[in-house]
mmCIF file with all atom_site columns, C-alpha atoms and ligand atoms in Angstrom:
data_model
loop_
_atom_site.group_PDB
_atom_site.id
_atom_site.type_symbol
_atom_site.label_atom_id
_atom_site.label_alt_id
_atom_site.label_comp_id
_atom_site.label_asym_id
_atom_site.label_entity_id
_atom_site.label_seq_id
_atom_site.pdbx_PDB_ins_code
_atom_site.Cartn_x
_atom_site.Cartn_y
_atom_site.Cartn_z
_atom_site.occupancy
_atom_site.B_iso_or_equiv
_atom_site.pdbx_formal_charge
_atom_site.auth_seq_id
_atom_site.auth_comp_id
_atom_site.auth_asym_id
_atom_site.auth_atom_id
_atom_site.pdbx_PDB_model_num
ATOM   1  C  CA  . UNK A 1 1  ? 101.771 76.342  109.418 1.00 0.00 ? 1   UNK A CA  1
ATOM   2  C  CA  . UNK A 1 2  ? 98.308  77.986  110.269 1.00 0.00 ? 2   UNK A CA  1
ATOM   3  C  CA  . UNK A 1 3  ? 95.442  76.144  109.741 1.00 0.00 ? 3   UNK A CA  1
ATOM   4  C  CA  . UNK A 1 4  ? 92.841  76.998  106.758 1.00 0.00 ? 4   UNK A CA  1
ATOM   5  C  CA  . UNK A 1 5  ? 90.288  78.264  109.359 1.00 0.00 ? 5   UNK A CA  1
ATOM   6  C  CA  . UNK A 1 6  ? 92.714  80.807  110.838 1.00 0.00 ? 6   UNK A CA  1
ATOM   7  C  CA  . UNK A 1 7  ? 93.112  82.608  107.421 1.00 0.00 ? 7   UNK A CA  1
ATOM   8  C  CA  . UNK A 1 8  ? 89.618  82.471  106.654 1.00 0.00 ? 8   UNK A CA  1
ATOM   9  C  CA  . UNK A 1 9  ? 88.512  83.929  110.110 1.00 0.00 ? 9   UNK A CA  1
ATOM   10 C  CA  . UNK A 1 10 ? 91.664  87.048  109.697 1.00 0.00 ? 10  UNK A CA  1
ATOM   11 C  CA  . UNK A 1 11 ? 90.150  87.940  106.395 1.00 0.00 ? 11  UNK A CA  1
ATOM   12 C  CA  . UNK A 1 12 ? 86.894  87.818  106.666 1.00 0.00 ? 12  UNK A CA  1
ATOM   13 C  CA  . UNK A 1 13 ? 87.081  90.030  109.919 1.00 0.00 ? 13  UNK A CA  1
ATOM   14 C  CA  . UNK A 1 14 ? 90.270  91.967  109.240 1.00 0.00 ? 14  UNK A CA  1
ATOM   15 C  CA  . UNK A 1 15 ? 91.733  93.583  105.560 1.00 0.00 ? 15  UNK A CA  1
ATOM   16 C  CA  . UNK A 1 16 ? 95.100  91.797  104.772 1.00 0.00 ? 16  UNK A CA  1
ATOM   17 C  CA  . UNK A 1 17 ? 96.883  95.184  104.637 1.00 0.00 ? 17  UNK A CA  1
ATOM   18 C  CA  . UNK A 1 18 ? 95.650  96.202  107.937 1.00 0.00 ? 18  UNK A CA  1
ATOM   19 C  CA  . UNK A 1 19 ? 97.076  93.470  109.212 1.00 0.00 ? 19  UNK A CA  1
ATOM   20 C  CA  . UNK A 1 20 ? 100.449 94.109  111.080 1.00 0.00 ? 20  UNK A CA  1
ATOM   21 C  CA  . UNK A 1 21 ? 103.539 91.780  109.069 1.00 0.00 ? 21  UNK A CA  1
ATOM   22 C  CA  . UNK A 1 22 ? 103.670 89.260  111.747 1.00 0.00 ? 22  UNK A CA  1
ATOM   23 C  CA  . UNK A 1 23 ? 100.019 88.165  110.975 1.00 0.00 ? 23  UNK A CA  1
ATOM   24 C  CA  . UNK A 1 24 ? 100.164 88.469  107.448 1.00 0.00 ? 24  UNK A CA  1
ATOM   25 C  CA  . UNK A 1 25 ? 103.396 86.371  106.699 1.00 0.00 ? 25  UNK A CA  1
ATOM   26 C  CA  . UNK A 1 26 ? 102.441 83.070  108.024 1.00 0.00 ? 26  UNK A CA  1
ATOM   27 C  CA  . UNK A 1 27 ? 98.700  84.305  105.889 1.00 0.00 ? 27  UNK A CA  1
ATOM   28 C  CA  . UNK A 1 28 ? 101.173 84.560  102.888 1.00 0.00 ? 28  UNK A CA  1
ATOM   29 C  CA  . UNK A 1 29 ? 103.211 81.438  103.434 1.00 0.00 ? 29  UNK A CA  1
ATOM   30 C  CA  . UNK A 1 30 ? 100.064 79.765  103.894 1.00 0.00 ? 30  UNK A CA  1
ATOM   31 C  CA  . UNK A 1 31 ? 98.554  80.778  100.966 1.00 0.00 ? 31  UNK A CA  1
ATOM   32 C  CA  . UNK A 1 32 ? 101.131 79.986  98.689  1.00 0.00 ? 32  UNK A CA  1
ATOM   33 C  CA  . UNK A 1 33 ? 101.421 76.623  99.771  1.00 0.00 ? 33  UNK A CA  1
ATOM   34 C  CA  . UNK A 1 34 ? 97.455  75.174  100.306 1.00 0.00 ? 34  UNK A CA  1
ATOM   35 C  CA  . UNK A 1 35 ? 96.186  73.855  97.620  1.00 0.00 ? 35  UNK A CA  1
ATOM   36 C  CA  . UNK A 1 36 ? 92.697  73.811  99.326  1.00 0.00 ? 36  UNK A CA  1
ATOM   37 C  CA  . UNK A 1 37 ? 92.201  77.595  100.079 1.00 0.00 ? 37  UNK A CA  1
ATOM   38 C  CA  . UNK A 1 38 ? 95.353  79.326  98.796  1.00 0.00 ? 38  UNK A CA  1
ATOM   39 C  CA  . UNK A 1 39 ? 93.950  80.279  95.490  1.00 0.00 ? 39  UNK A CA  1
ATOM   40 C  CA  . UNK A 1 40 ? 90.121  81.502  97.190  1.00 0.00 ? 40  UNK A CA  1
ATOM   41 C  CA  . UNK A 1 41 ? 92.441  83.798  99.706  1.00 0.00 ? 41  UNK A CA  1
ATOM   42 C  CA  . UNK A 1 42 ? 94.531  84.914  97.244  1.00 0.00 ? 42  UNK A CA  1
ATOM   43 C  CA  . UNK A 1 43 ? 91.233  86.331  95.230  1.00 0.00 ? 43  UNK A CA  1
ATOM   44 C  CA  . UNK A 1 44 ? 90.024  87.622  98.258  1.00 0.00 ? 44  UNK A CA  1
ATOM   45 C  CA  . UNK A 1 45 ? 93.447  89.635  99.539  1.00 0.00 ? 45  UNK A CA  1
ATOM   46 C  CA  . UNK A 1 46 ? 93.224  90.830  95.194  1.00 0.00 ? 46  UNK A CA  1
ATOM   47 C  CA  . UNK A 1 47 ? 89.868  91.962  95.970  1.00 0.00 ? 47  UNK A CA  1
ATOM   48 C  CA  . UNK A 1 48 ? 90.623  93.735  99.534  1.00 0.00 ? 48  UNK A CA  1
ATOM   49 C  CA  . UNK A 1 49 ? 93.579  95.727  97.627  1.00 0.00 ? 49  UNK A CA  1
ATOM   50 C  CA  . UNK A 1 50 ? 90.976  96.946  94.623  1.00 0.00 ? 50  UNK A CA  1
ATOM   51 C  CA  . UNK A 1 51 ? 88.655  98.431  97.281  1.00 0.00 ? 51  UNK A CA  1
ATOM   52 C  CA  . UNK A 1 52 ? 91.582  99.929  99.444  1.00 0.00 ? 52  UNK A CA  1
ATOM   53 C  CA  . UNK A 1 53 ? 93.241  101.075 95.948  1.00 0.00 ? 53  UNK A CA  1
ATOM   54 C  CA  . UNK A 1 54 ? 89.609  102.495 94.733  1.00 0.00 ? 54  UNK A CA  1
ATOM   55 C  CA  . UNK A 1 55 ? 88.689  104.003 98.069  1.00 0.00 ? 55  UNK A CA  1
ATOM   56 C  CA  . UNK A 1 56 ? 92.593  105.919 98.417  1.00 0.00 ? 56  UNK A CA  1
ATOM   57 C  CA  . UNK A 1 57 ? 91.936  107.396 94.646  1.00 0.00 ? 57  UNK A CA  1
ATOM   58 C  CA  . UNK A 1 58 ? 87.664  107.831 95.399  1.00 0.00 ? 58  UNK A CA  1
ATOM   59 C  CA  . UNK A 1 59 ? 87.832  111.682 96.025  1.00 0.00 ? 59  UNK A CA  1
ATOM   60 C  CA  . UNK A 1 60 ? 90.839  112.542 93.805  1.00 0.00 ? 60  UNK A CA  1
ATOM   61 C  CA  . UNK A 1 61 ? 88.699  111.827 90.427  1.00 0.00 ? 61  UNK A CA  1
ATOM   62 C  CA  . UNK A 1 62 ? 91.507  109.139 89.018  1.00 0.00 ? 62  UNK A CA  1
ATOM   63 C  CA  . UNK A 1 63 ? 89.789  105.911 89.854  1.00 0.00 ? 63  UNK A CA  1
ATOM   64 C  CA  . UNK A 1 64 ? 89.862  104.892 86.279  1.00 0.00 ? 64  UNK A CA  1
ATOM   65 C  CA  . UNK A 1 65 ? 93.376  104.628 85.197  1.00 0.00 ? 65  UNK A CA  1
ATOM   66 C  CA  . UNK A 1 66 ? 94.845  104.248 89.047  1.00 0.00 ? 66  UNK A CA  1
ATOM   67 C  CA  . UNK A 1 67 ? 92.218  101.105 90.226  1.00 0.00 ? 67  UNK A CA  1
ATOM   68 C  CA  . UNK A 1 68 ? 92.873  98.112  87.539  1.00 0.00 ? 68  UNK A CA  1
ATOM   69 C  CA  . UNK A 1 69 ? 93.923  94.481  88.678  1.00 0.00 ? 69  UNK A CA  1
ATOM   70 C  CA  . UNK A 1 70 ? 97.174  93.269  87.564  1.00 0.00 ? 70  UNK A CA  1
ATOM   71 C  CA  . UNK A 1 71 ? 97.432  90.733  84.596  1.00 0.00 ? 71  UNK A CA  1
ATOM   72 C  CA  . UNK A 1 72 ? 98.611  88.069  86.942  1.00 0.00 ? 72  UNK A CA  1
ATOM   73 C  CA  . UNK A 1 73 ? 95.043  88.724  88.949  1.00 0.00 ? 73  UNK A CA  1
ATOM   74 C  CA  . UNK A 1 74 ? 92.800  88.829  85.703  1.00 0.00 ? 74  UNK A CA  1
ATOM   75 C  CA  . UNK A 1 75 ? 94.475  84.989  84.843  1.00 0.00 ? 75  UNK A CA  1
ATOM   76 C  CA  . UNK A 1 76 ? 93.643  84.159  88.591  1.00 0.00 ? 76  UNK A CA  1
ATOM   77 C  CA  . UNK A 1 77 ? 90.244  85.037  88.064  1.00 0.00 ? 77  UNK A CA  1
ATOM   78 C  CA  . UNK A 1 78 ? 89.400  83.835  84.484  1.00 0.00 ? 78  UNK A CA  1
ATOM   79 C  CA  . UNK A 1 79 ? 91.260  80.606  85.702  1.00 0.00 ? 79  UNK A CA  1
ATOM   80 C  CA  . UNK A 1 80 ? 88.930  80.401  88.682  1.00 0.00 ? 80  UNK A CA  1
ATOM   81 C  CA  . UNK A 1 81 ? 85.548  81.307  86.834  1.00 0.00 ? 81  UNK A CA  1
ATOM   82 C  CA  . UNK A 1 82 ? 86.532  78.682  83.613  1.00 0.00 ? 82  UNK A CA  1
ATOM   83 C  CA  . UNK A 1 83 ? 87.206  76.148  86.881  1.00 0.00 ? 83  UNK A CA  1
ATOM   84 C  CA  . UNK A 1 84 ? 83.645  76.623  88.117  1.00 0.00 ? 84  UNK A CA  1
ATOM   85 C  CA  . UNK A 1 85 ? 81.623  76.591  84.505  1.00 0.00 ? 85  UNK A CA  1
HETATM 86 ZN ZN1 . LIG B 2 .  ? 94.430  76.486  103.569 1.00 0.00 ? 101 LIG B ZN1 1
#
């Protein structure tokens, strides 16, 4: 498995979806499975795909309804922000 620092170096100098799949799936296995960065990544890949997802739909005029996080990343979030109150 790739260590904590690898992932955190990729995404802070690449975006996850730029990355090609052989990079990214030892990123996703990794995530899933550390408990010590997996769920900071995983908010961090959520917020890479909003910006792609806002800047794709930015000049067609249908941010609003086309840019919203998933359910599943709203609970990651709330979960994280109740963890750090
Ligand atoms: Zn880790």
């Amino acid at each position: 498995m790739i260590a904590c620092k690898q992932v955190a170096k990729a995404l802070a100098e690449h975006r996850y979806y730029e990355l090609p799949w052989w990079r990214r799936i030892p990123m996703f296995i990794h995530i899933r499975l550390c408990a010590m960065c997996g769920e900071y990544h995983q908010q961090v890949i959520d917020m890479q795909r909003g910006v792609k997802c806002y800047l794709e739909h930015e000049d067609t005029g249908d941010i609003e309804p086309a840019c919203r996080l998933s359910d599943d990343a709203k609970k990651r979030i709330e979960a994280a922000l109740k963890e750090q109150q």
